[in-house]
Coordinates of C-alpha atoms in Angstrom, one line a residue:
Chain R
X1 CA -186.5 28.7 119.4
X2 CA -188.8 30.4 121.6
X3 CA -188.9 32.0 124.9
X4 CA -186.3 29.8 126.3
X5 CA -183.7 30.5 123.7
X6 CA -184.4 34.2 123.7
X7 CA -183.8 34.2 127.4
X8 CA -180.7 32.4 127.1
X9 CA -179.3 34.7 124.4
X10 CA -180.2 37.8 126.3
X11 CA -178.7 36.6 129.5
X12 CA -175.4 35.8 127.7
X13 CA -175.6 38.8 125.8
X14 CA -175.9 40.9 129.2
X15 CA -173.2 39.1 131.1
X16 CA -170.7 39.4 128.3
X17 CA -171.7 43.0 128.0
X18 CA -170.7 43.4 131.6
X19 CA -167.4 41.9 131.2
X20 CA -168.1 38.3 132.5
X21 CA -166.4 35.8 130.2
X22 CA -165.9 32.7 132.4
X23 CA -169.4 31.3 132.3
X24 CA -170.9 28.1 133.8
X25 CA -174.3 27.2 132.5
X26 CA -176.4 24.7 134.7
X27 CA -178.5 22.7 132.4
X28 CA -179.8 20.3 135.0
X29 CA -183.6 21.4 134.4
X30 CA -183.1 21.3 130.6
X31 CA -184.4 18.0 129.2
X32 CA -183.5 18.6 125.8
X33 CA -181.5 21.1 123.6
X34 CA -182.7 22.1 120.0
X35 CA -180.6 23.2 117.2
X36 CA -181.1 26.9 118.2
X37 CA -180.2 26.6 121.7
X38 CA -177.0 24.8 120.3
X39 CA -176.4 27.6 118.1
X40 CA -176.5 30.0 121.0
X41 CA -174.0 27.9 123.1
X42 CA -171.7 27.8 120.2
X43 CA -171.9 31.4 119.4
X44 CA -171.3 32.7 122.9
X45 CA -168.6 29.8 123.5
X46 CA -166.6 31.4 120.5
X47 CA -167.0 35.0 121.8
X48 CA -166.2 34.1 125.3
X49 CA -163.0 32.3 124.0
X50 CA -162.1 35.2 121.8
X51 CA -162.0 37.2 125.3
X52 CA -159.9 34.7 127.3
X53 CA -162.9 32.9 129.0
X54 CA -165.1 30.0 128.0
X55 CA -168.5 28.5 128.7
X56 CA -168.6 25.3 130.8
X57 CA -171.7 23.1 130.8
X58 CA -173.1 21.8 134.3
X59 CA -175.2 18.7 134.7
X60 CA -176.5 18.4 131.0
X61 CA -179.1 15.5 130.7
X62 CA -178.0 12.5 129.0
X63 CA -180.2 13.3 125.9
X64 CA -178.8 16.7 125.8
X65 CA -175.4 15.3 125.7
X66 CA -176.4 12.9 123.0
X67 CA -177.8 15.6 121.1
X68 CA -174.6 17.9 121.4
X69 CA -172.5 14.7 120.3
X70 CA -174.8 14.0 117.3
X71 CA -173.9 17.6 116.1
X72 CA -170.3 17.1 116.6
X73 CA -170.1 20.2 119.3
X74 CA -169.9 18.1 122.5
X75 CA -166.1 18.1 122.5
X76 CA -166.1 22.1 122.1
X77 CA -167.2 22.1 125.7
X78 CA -166.0 21.0 129.1
X79 CA -168.6 19.4 130.9
X80 CA -169.0 19.0 134.8
X81 CA -171.3 17.2 137.1
X82 CA -170.2 19.3 140.2
X83 CA -170.7 23.0 140.2
X84 CA -167.4 23.7 142.3
X85 CA -165.4 21.9 140.0
X86 CA -166.6 23.7 137.0
X87 CA -166.0 27.1 138.7
X88 CA -162.6 26.1 139.8
X89 CA -161.7 24.9 136.4
X90 CA -161.4 28.7 135.4
X91 CA -158.7 29.3 138.1
Chain E
X1 CA -205.5 26.5 116.9
X2 CA -207.4 25.5 114.0
X3 CA -208.3 22.5 112.3
X4 CA -207.5 20.3 115.5
X5 CA -208.2 16.6 115.1
X6 CA -206.6 14.4 117.8
X7 CA -208.7 11.4 117.9
X8 CA -207.7 8.5 115.9
X9 CA -209.4 8.4 112.5
X10 CA -208.0 5.1 111.5
X11 CA -207.4 3.5 108.0
X12 CA -206.1 -0.2 107.5
X13 CA -202.7 0.8 108.4
X14 CA -202.1 4.1 109.9
X15 CA -203.9 5.5 113.0
X16 CA -204.0 9.3 112.6
X17 CA -203.1 10.9 116.0
X18 CA -202.9 14.5 115.2
X19 CA -203.7 16.6 112.2
X20 CA -203.3 20.2 113.0
X21 CA -202.9 23.7 111.3
X22 CA -201.2 26.3 113.6
X23 CA -200.1 29.9 112.9
X24 CA -196.4 30.3 112.3
X25 CA -195.2 31.4 115.8
X26 CA -192.9 30.1 118.4
X27 CA -195.7 29.7 121.0
X28 CA -197.8 27.5 118.5
X29 CA -194.8 25.3 118.0
X30 CA -194.4 24.8 121.8
X31 CA -198.3 24.0 121.9
X32 CA -197.9 21.4 119.1
X33 CA -194.9 20.0 121.0
X34 CA -196.7 19.6 124.1
X35 CA -199.5 18.0 122.4
X36 CA -197.3 15.6 120.5
X37 CA -195.3 14.8 123.7
X38 CA -198.8 13.9 125.5
X39 CA -199.9 11.6 122.7
X40 CA -196.4 9.9 122.5
X41 CA -196.6 9.2 126.4
X42 CA -200.3 7.9 126.0
X43 CA -199.7 5.3 123.6
X44 CA -196.6 3.9 125.3
X45 CA -193.6 5.2 123.3
X46 CA -190.6 4.6 125.4
X47 CA -188.9 7.8 126.7
X48 CA -185.9 8.0 124.8
X49 CA -187.7 7.6 121.6
X50 CA -190.3 10.2 122.7
X51 CA -187.2 12.8 123.2
X52 CA -186.0 11.9 119.9
X53 CA -189.4 12.1 118.1
X54 CA -190.3 15.3 120.0
X55 CA -186.8 17.1 119.2
X56 CA -187.1 16.1 115.6
X57 CA -190.7 17.4 115.2
X58 CA -189.5 20.6 117.1
X59 CA -186.7 21.2 114.6
X60 CA -189.2 20.6 111.7
X61 CA -191.6 23.1 113.1
X62 CA -188.9 25.7 113.8
X63 CA -187.7 25.1 110.2
X64 CA -191.3 25.5 108.8
X65 CA -191.8 28.7 110.9
X66 CA -188.6 30.3 110.2
X67 CA -187.8 29.5 106.6
X68 CA -191.1 28.3 105.1
X69 CA -193.1 31.3 106.6
X70 CA -190.5 33.7 107.3
X71 CA -191.9 34.3 110.7
X72 CA -195.2 35.5 109.4
X73 CA -198.0 34.6 112.0
X74 CA -200.6 35.1 109.3
X75 CA -199.2 31.9 107.5
X76 CA -199.8 28.3 108.8
X77 CA -197.7 25.5 109.5
X78 CA -199.5 22.0 109.0
X79 CA -198.5 19.1 111.2
X80 CA -199.6 15.3 111.0
X81 CA -198.7 12.6 113.3
X82 CA -199.5 9.0 112.7
X83 CA -198.8 5.5 114.2
X84 CA -199.2 2.0 112.6
X85 CA -200.0 -1.2 114.3
X86 CA -196.3 -1.9 114.9
X87 CA -195.7 1.3 116.9
X88 CA -194.0 3.0 114.1
X89 CA -194.5 6.8 114.1
X90 CA -194.8 9.0 110.8
X91 CA -194.7 12.7 111.2
X92 CA -195.4 15.3 108.4
X93 CA -194.8 18.9 108.7
X94 CA -195.5 21.3 105.7
X95 CA -195.6 25.0 105.0
X96 CA -196.5 27.3 102.2
X97 CA -192.9 28.3 101.5
X98 CA -190.8 27.6 98.5
X99 CA -189.3 24.6 99.9
X100 CA -185.6 23.5 100.3
X101 CA -183.0 21.1 98.8
X102 CA -181.4 18.7 101.2
X103 CA -178.4 18.5 98.7
X104 CA -177.7 22.3 99.3
X105 CA -177.2 21.9 102.9
X106 CA -173.7 21.7 104.3
X107 CA -172.8 19.2 107.0
X108 CA -172.6 21.1 110.2
X109 CA -170.0 18.8 111.6
X110 CA -167.2 19.5 109.1
X111 CA -164.4 22.0 109.5
X112 CA -165.5 25.6 110.5
X113 CA -169.2 24.7 110.2
X114 CA -168.8 23.4 113.7
X115 CA -168.6 26.9 114.9
X116 CA -171.6 28.4 113.1
X117 CA -174.7 29.3 115.2
X118 CA -177.2 27.9 112.6
X119 CA -177.6 25.1 110.1
X120 CA -178.1 22.1 112.5
X121 CA -181.7 21.5 112.3
X122 CA -182.3 19.3 109.3
X123 CA -179.0 17.5 110.1
X124 CA -180.4 16.8 113.6
X125 CA -183.6 15.5 112.3
X126 CA -181.8 12.9 110.1
X127 CA -179.6 11.8 113.0
X128 CA -182.7 11.4 115.3
X129 CA -185.2 9.7 113.0
X130 CA -185.0 6.4 110.9
X131 CA -186.2 7.9 107.5
X132 CA -186.6 11.5 106.5
X133 CA -188.0 12.5 102.9
X134 CA -188.7 16.0 101.5
X135 CA -191.8 16.3 99.3
X136 CA -193.9 19.1 97.5
X137 CA -190.5 20.7 96.4
X138 CA -189.0 20.6 99.8
X139 CA -191.8 22.4 101.6
X140 CA -193.1 19.2 103.3
X141 CA -190.8 17.1 105.4
X142 CA -192.0 13.4 106.1
X143 CA -190.0 11.5 108.9
X144 CA -190.4 8.2 110.3
X145 CA -189.4 6.5 113.6
X146 CA -189.5 2.9 113.5

């Protein structure tokens, strides 16, 4: 919770509101993701997929990957360590 | 922040590292989380364990603010951090709310629950910590990392 999650929510709402449904989220500078952050990622994954798009995760930390796995949602996302590959995966 | 005590009032087994009451706000959670991270680092807790404890504590504090205090900044969340001689960490987070029942919580990993945007906090705490108990009718969570 807090500013980071509020900022992520607002950014995703704005992007999806402007018609962007294929999104790559760079997590390189995110040491940990809490349950509210996971909730945002899952909510917008569902809404982008419903519009024919998706959310791809780029460079999550090992702890972020472990956290996503612990709550069972890691397999919902495609994860990349290369931005170009992440973007190309939509084509 | 009020009632801040960080300097080791030891008893025979447990050393108190933090004992603090803060208003039920997101910024207060961030302050407490930063303070706890600094303490864990200063006593030599390994990095992975620091992250596990830090995230579990953040989840407990968020639950207390959102569910226990209904985001009312006039209410306070209380937090204690203790360590024993073997490096085992105990955290207690309490709030003035009506409490919760662990048995009423649905597993977030089952079926359509995976796609919910909430309901993972307590589950995550139980995955990250070695022992978790609810006391005071569920308005206090006690958790241990061994």
